[in-house]
């Protein structure tokens, strides 16, 4: 029978092995962050989680298998100390880990982010001792614990929109001796009672930069967040806030994605066939096909982000061979149908969705296909603009249309 002492000994060994692997991969260049990874007991923050079994069920849904210490302690502990994101919640429903069940499909809504990405986020935010920090998205509390271990609990504030998630994280944090400021709050609005902050780091994604976060950052302070949209394009940006309330910063490289802030999640759009029924009968030949956005490449990942700046309210889905674009805000729609090596486009509504996407792709090609880090995001009172010296400006639009007034 495994005792608690044996479990903690195994956990320490696995933590040190994980830290060594991350260091060898160039993730833990800072000795302070390595010490934090070697110290924080991740297993205490993930009493249960789901892992994909690697196959789909009859209807084609991903099958998620529960993993807990009671079911298989060895597997649970090994997964907790792997560089893997562990899904802890689906569709906002908190699992009962005393009676865990296999899941079929579902949208993940909370997780313990893979340790290498957590450390990368903290490092990319250029956090140093003495900084006051707002973390948006406490989740399991593991990333919060790493920050507390590295910087001390006194300057760390972490907010979470899900009360049960925060309660569970708080128990784990306090049980490990960490005492950050915690609150149930929507990251869209930051947390005024503890403002202003030297650094704000978001573990969720936003359609555009929330104005409250800029207002709650000290002049010279930095905001690190992930931008995303309903085409599931992502970009990370590190912004520096000026005394006049404006902010600027470069996009960062890499293909990082986070779950959207719940108020920024894509709405349901109904049956694609209903939208397609109102399209004109006569198509045109597309200049660019949808595979440029859908390919499993870093360039496609980047292009989805640029494209959704042009059509911020569009969603894309494929039924059979037909690709549908649907815009629930304007009522616009488009379809792309393969035809002898080309794509036929039909579109209607106030916004010609695919035409706008093609303009972005034309400009991107003409500019020499620039990398993400060559783009700058400028946030001023006239909006949020993504700029590149060889491309027309693209504007980010969210629920507040980029207003920072």
XYZ file of C-alpha atoms in Angstrom:
405
model
C 0.000 0.000 0.000
C 1.348 3.401 -1.009
C 1.615 5.849 1.885
C 1.311 9.631 1.705
C 5.055 9.869 2.285
C 5.672 7.555 -0.673
C 3.357 9.623 -2.869
C 5.119 12.871 -1.984
C 8.509 11.267 -2.603
C 7.389 10.070 -6.035
C 5.926 13.496 -6.787
C 9.186 15.227 -5.878
C 11.153 12.883 -8.136
C 8.761 13.479 -11.031
C 8.820 17.260 -10.474
C 12.584 17.353 -10.646
C 12.561 15.206 -13.793
C 10.000 17.500 -15.432
C 12.036 20.593 -14.516
C 15.171 18.978 -15.956
C 13.386 18.196 -19.231
C 11.989 21.728 -19.487
C 15.439 23.195 -18.806
C 16.999 21.012 -21.503
C 14.339 22.272 -23.909
C 15.288 25.876 -23.134
C 12.137 26.719 -21.164
C 13.691 27.217 -17.711
C 16.641 29.505 -18.383
C 15.840 31.492 -15.225
C 16.991 29.580 -12.101
C 14.156 31.138 -10.108
C 11.472 29.675 -12.365
C 13.212 26.317 -12.365
C 13.206 26.301 -8.576
C 9.491 27.145 -8.639
C 8.710 24.229 -10.976
C 10.770 21.898 -8.772
C 8.910 23.074 -5.662
C 5.210 23.553 -6.521
C 3.267 20.246 -6.152
C 1.137 20.290 -9.300
C -0.682 17.098 -8.273
C -2.353 18.952 -5.405
C -3.994 21.290 -7.901
C -5.391 18.539 -10.150
C -7.251 15.939 -8.056
C -8.906 14.809 -11.275
C -8.770 15.527 -14.986
C -9.737 14.030 -18.344
C -7.366 12.741 -21.020
C -8.363 11.837 -24.606
C -8.229 8.105 -25.291
C -6.957 8.646 -28.832
C -10.040 7.496 -30.692
C -13.518 8.798 -31.433
C -16.869 7.232 -30.716
C -19.521 6.267 -33.248
C -20.826 9.821 -33.840
C -17.218 11.038 -34.159
C -16.909 12.694 -30.740
C -13.654 12.708 -28.789
C -13.729 10.243 -25.901
C -12.324 11.661 -22.646
C -11.274 9.289 -19.890
C -11.199 10.422 -16.250
C -7.905 10.158 -14.366
C -7.762 10.312 -10.560
C -5.535 8.901 -7.836
C -8.294 6.497 -6.801
C -8.612 5.091 -10.336
C -4.880 4.795 -11.099
C -2.458 6.655 -8.852
C 0.578 5.975 -11.030
C -1.084 7.271 -14.180
C -2.524 10.284 -12.361
C 0.837 11.285 -10.884
C 2.750 10.735 -14.125
C 0.270 12.893 -16.073
C 0.363 15.612 -13.424
C 4.124 15.918 -13.955
C 4.076 15.748 -17.723
C 4.274 18.837 -19.903
C 0.624 18.441 -20.849
C -2.534 20.511 -20.511
C -4.947 18.675 -18.220
C -8.654 19.301 -18.892
C -10.543 19.712 -15.618
C -13.950 20.953 -16.777
C -16.256 20.761 -19.819
C -19.093 23.106 -20.783
C -18.870 24.875 -17.405
C -19.989 21.743 -15.537
C -17.845 20.785 -12.558
C -17.117 17.013 -12.504
C -17.707 14.933 -9.392
C -14.265 13.397 -8.980
C -15.556 10.946 -6.372
C -17.654 9.382 -9.164
C -15.786 10.263 -12.370
C -17.271 9.276 -15.704
C -16.094 8.935 -19.297
C -17.120 11.907 -21.445
C -18.031 11.971 -25.121
C -17.323 15.321 -26.732
C -17.847 18.645 -24.983
C -16.021 21.971 -24.995
C -13.218 22.321 -22.417
C -13.838 25.331 -20.165
C -11.097 24.951 -17.554
C -7.717 23.271 -17.438
C -4.282 23.164 -15.909
C -2.153 24.625 -18.689
C 0.992 22.744 -19.654
C 3.854 23.874 -17.374
C 6.163 24.969 -20.211
C 3.530 27.434 -21.443
C 2.806 28.723 -17.933
C 6.480 29.483 -17.364
C 6.780 30.941 -20.856
C 3.881 33.312 -20.193
C 5.329 34.541 -16.901
C 8.763 34.987 -18.488
C 7.408 36.719 -21.626
C 5.604 39.221 -19.409
C 9.025 40.321 -18.127
C 7.956 39.970 -14.515
C 10.490 40.817 -11.824
C 10.613 40.881 -8.040
C 8.566 43.701 -6.581
C 6.032 43.844 -9.396
C 2.332 43.804 -8.626
C 0.690 41.260 -10.908
C -2.871 40.533 -12.004
C -3.448 37.038 -13.335
C -6.682 36.566 -15.273
C -7.901 32.978 -15.099
C -6.897 31.247 -11.869
C -8.091 27.878 -13.161
C -6.658 25.137 -10.969
C -4.303 27.585 -9.247
C -1.095 25.894 -10.428
C 0.161 28.864 -12.451
C -0.730 31.160 -9.537
C 1.330 28.960 -7.226
C 4.343 29.168 -9.538
C 4.134 32.970 -9.495
C 3.808 33.015 -5.706
C 6.773 30.674 -5.313
C 8.904 32.787 -7.649
C 7.823 36.286 -6.597
C 6.121 35.915 -3.208
C 2.374 35.966 -2.605
C 2.125 39.619 -1.560
C 2.072 41.141 -5.043
C -0.053 38.507 -6.786
C -3.774 38.962 -7.498
C -5.607 36.230 -9.400
C -9.212 36.353 -10.584
C -11.498 33.614 -11.896
C -15.012 33.907 -13.333
C -16.097 30.455 -12.077
C -16.796 30.485 -8.303
C -16.375 26.735 -7.849
C -13.092 26.739 -9.764
C -11.784 29.541 -7.541
C -12.888 27.800 -4.363
C -11.038 24.644 -5.384
C -7.937 26.597 -6.400
C -7.990 28.593 -3.163
C -8.042 25.421 -1.088
C -5.033 24.067 -2.953
C -3.127 27.352 -2.812
C -3.704 27.964 0.881
C -3.014 24.307 1.628
C 0.421 24.732 0.041
C 1.121 27.911 1.987
C 0.512 30.455 -0.782
C -1.626 33.507 0.043
C -2.298 35.588 -3.086
C -5.300 37.893 -3.340
C -8.109 35.883 -4.968
C -11.477 37.030 -6.268
C -14.385 35.857 -8.389
C -14.409 38.359 -11.249
C -14.766 38.589 -15.025
C -11.362 39.172 -16.615
C -12.988 41.478 -19.152
C -13.115 44.100 -16.398
C -9.894 43.320 -14.533
C -9.949 43.942 -10.801
C -10.129 47.577 -9.703
C -9.754 47.023 -5.914
C -6.098 45.989 -6.363
C -5.219 48.251 -9.319
C -2.943 49.567 -10.586
C -0.705 46.726 -11.671
C 2.816 46.515 -13.042
C 1.908 43.429 -15.049
C -1.326 41.834 -16.250
C -1.164 38.294 -17.647
C -4.236 36.559 -19.080
C -4.634 32.785 -19.223
C -7.683 33.146 -21.474
C -8.115 34.835 -24.845
C -10.019 37.979 -25.838
C -11.401 39.211 -29.147
C -9.787 42.595 -28.523
C -7.895 44.144 -25.628
C -10.344 45.026 -22.820
C -10.093 48.771 -22.059
C -10.279 48.095 -18.300
C -6.973 46.245 -18.426
C -5.224 49.243 -19.970
C -6.766 51.576 -17.380
C -5.602 49.284 -14.563
C -1.964 49.138 -15.701
C 0.612 51.602 -14.409
C 2.357 53.814 -16.984
C 5.244 51.755 -18.280
C 3.546 48.550 -17.164
C 2.921 45.630 -19.483
C -0.034 43.465 -20.482
C 0.480 39.988 -21.910
C -2.565 38.369 -23.438
C -3.782 36.168 -26.228
C -6.124 37.557 -28.863
C -8.499 35.220 -30.619
C -11.758 35.243 -32.501
C -14.550 33.178 -33.919
C -12.366 31.851 -36.753
C -10.089 30.439 -34.031
C -7.111 32.482 -35.089
C -4.779 33.376 -32.232
C -2.005 35.868 -31.582
C -0.112 36.788 -28.442
C 0.842 40.378 -27.767
C 2.950 42.117 -25.128
C 1.699 45.684 -24.725
C 3.379 48.552 -22.926
C 0.943 51.110 -21.497
C 1.727 54.823 -21.731
C 0.805 57.575 -19.278
C -1.911 58.863 -21.638
C -3.726 55.511 -21.585
C -2.581 54.325 -25.004
C -0.693 51.070 -25.502
C 1.532 49.534 -28.133
C 3.400 46.295 -28.633
C 4.576 43.621 -31.038
C 2.880 40.309 -31.629
C 4.935 37.425 -30.267
C 5.970 34.363 -32.221
C 4.675 30.845 -31.617
C 1.330 29.074 -31.907
C -0.245 29.481 -28.482
C -3.987 29.136 -27.950
C -6.142 29.651 -24.863
C -9.807 29.086 -24.140
C -11.795 32.279 -24.791
C -13.060 34.462 -21.996
C -16.597 33.181 -21.505
C -18.192 36.457 -22.557
C -16.135 36.332 -25.777
C -17.015 32.765 -26.775
C -18.572 32.255 -30.207
C -22.392 32.157 -30.286
C -24.361 29.297 -31.772
C -25.283 30.025 -35.383
C -27.811 27.336 -36.194
C -28.004 25.122 -39.279
C -25.530 25.998 -42.077
C -28.064 24.781 -44.643
C -30.491 27.504 -43.557
C -27.860 30.167 -44.179
C -26.860 28.666 -47.539
C -30.478 28.645 -48.738
C -30.461 32.424 -49.094
C -27.308 32.653 -51.208
C -27.370 33.579 -54.912
C -27.380 30.734 -57.410
C -24.523 32.115 -59.527
C -21.064 31.619 -57.979
C -17.698 33.209 -58.723
C -14.275 31.562 -58.723
C -12.327 32.240 -55.535
C -8.877 33.844 -55.704
C -7.881 31.930 -52.564
C -9.193 28.656 -51.179
C -10.116 27.953 -47.544
C -7.192 25.523 -47.165
C -4.958 28.550 -46.637
C -6.749 29.097 -43.322
C -7.448 25.476 -42.428
C -4.071 23.854 -43.067
C -2.193 22.432 -40.083
C 0.656 24.930 -40.432
C 1.983 27.893 -38.460
C 1.244 30.155 -41.414
C -2.423 29.110 -41.485
C -2.600 29.666 -37.718
C -1.336 33.222 -38.306
C -3.567 33.818 -41.332
C -6.719 32.881 -39.407
C -5.931 35.678 -36.988
C -5.372 38.221 -39.771
C -8.521 37.075 -41.585
C -10.740 37.377 -38.550
C -9.651 41.010 -38.160
C -11.384 41.591 -41.496
C -14.471 39.521 -40.630
C -14.565 39.645 -36.809
C -18.049 38.200 -36.468
C -17.647 35.332 -38.936
C -17.541 31.655 -38.052
C -16.426 28.823 -40.304
C -17.623 25.244 -40.509
C -17.345 22.465 -43.076
C -20.229 20.188 -44.039
C -19.123 17.468 -46.425
C -16.902 19.281 -48.904
C -18.643 22.656 -48.557
C -17.101 25.342 -46.354
C -19.608 27.725 -44.754
C -18.953 31.204 -43.344
C -21.713 32.601 -41.140
C -21.963 36.042 -39.509
C -24.672 36.168 -36.836
C -24.189 39.915 -36.294
C -24.813 41.177 -39.831
C -26.675 38.159 -41.200
C -24.092 37.694 -43.943
C -23.094 34.250 -45.232
C -20.850 32.608 -47.804
C -20.089 29.117 -49.068
C -17.032 27.718 -50.832
C -17.531 24.592 -52.903
C -14.675 22.673 -54.564
C -14.928 22.459 -58.351
C -12.254 20.819 -60.517
C -9.271 22.172 -58.574
C -10.842 25.572 -57.875
C -13.357 26.909 -55.361
C -16.744 28.400 -56.217
C -17.897 31.192 -53.898
C -21.442 32.276 -53.219
C -21.971 35.090 -50.733
C -24.695 37.485 -49.662
C -25.487 40.007 -46.958
C -24.148 43.337 -45.790
C -20.602 41.925 -45.632
C -19.070 39.937 -48.480
C -17.250 37.645 -46.084
C -14.916 35.737 -48.362
C -14.150 38.810 -50.457
C -12.876 40.522 -47.313
C -10.771 37.490 -46.401
C -9.301 37.440 -49.918
C -8.275 41.088 -49.654
C -6.280 40.276 -46.527
C -4.655 37.298 -48.211
C -3.815 39.426 -51.269
C -2.172 42.062 -49.066
C -0.335 39.412 -47.054
C 1.110 37.827 -50.185
C 2.051 41.217 -51.652
C 3.883 42.077 -48.414
C 6.027 38.938 -48.687
C 4.080 36.833 -46.161
C 5.354 38.620 -43.034
C 5.807 36.736 -39.745
C 3.640 37.520 -36.670
C 6.408 39.349 -34.791
C 6.646 41.928 -37.612
C 3.159 43.225 -36.729
C 2.464 45.868 -34.080
C -0.768 46.455 -32.193
C -1.551 50.120 -31.491
C -4.341 50.981 -29.048
C -5.456 54.589 -29.100
C -8.730 56.404 -28.604
C -9.648 55.828 -32.233
C -9.505 52.054 -31.824
C -7.203 49.036 -31.845
C -5.151 48.717 -35.017
C -2.844 45.945 -36.153
C -0.146 47.509 -38.313
C 2.555 46.324 -40.655
C 4.722 48.614 -42.790
C 3.801 46.750 -45.995
C 0.120 46.005 -45.332
C -3.033 48.081 -44.824
C -4.072 48.463 -41.169
C -6.373 45.842 -39.708
C -8.732 46.783 -36.897
C -9.520 44.586 -33.908
C -13.150 44.601 -32.919
C -14.708 43.086 -29.835
C -17.872 43.588 -27.820
C -16.762 47.172 -27.163
C -15.351 47.851 -30.655
C -11.926 48.694 -29.309
C -13.022 51.870 -27.500
C -10.527 52.949 -24.802
C -12.298 56.145 -23.754
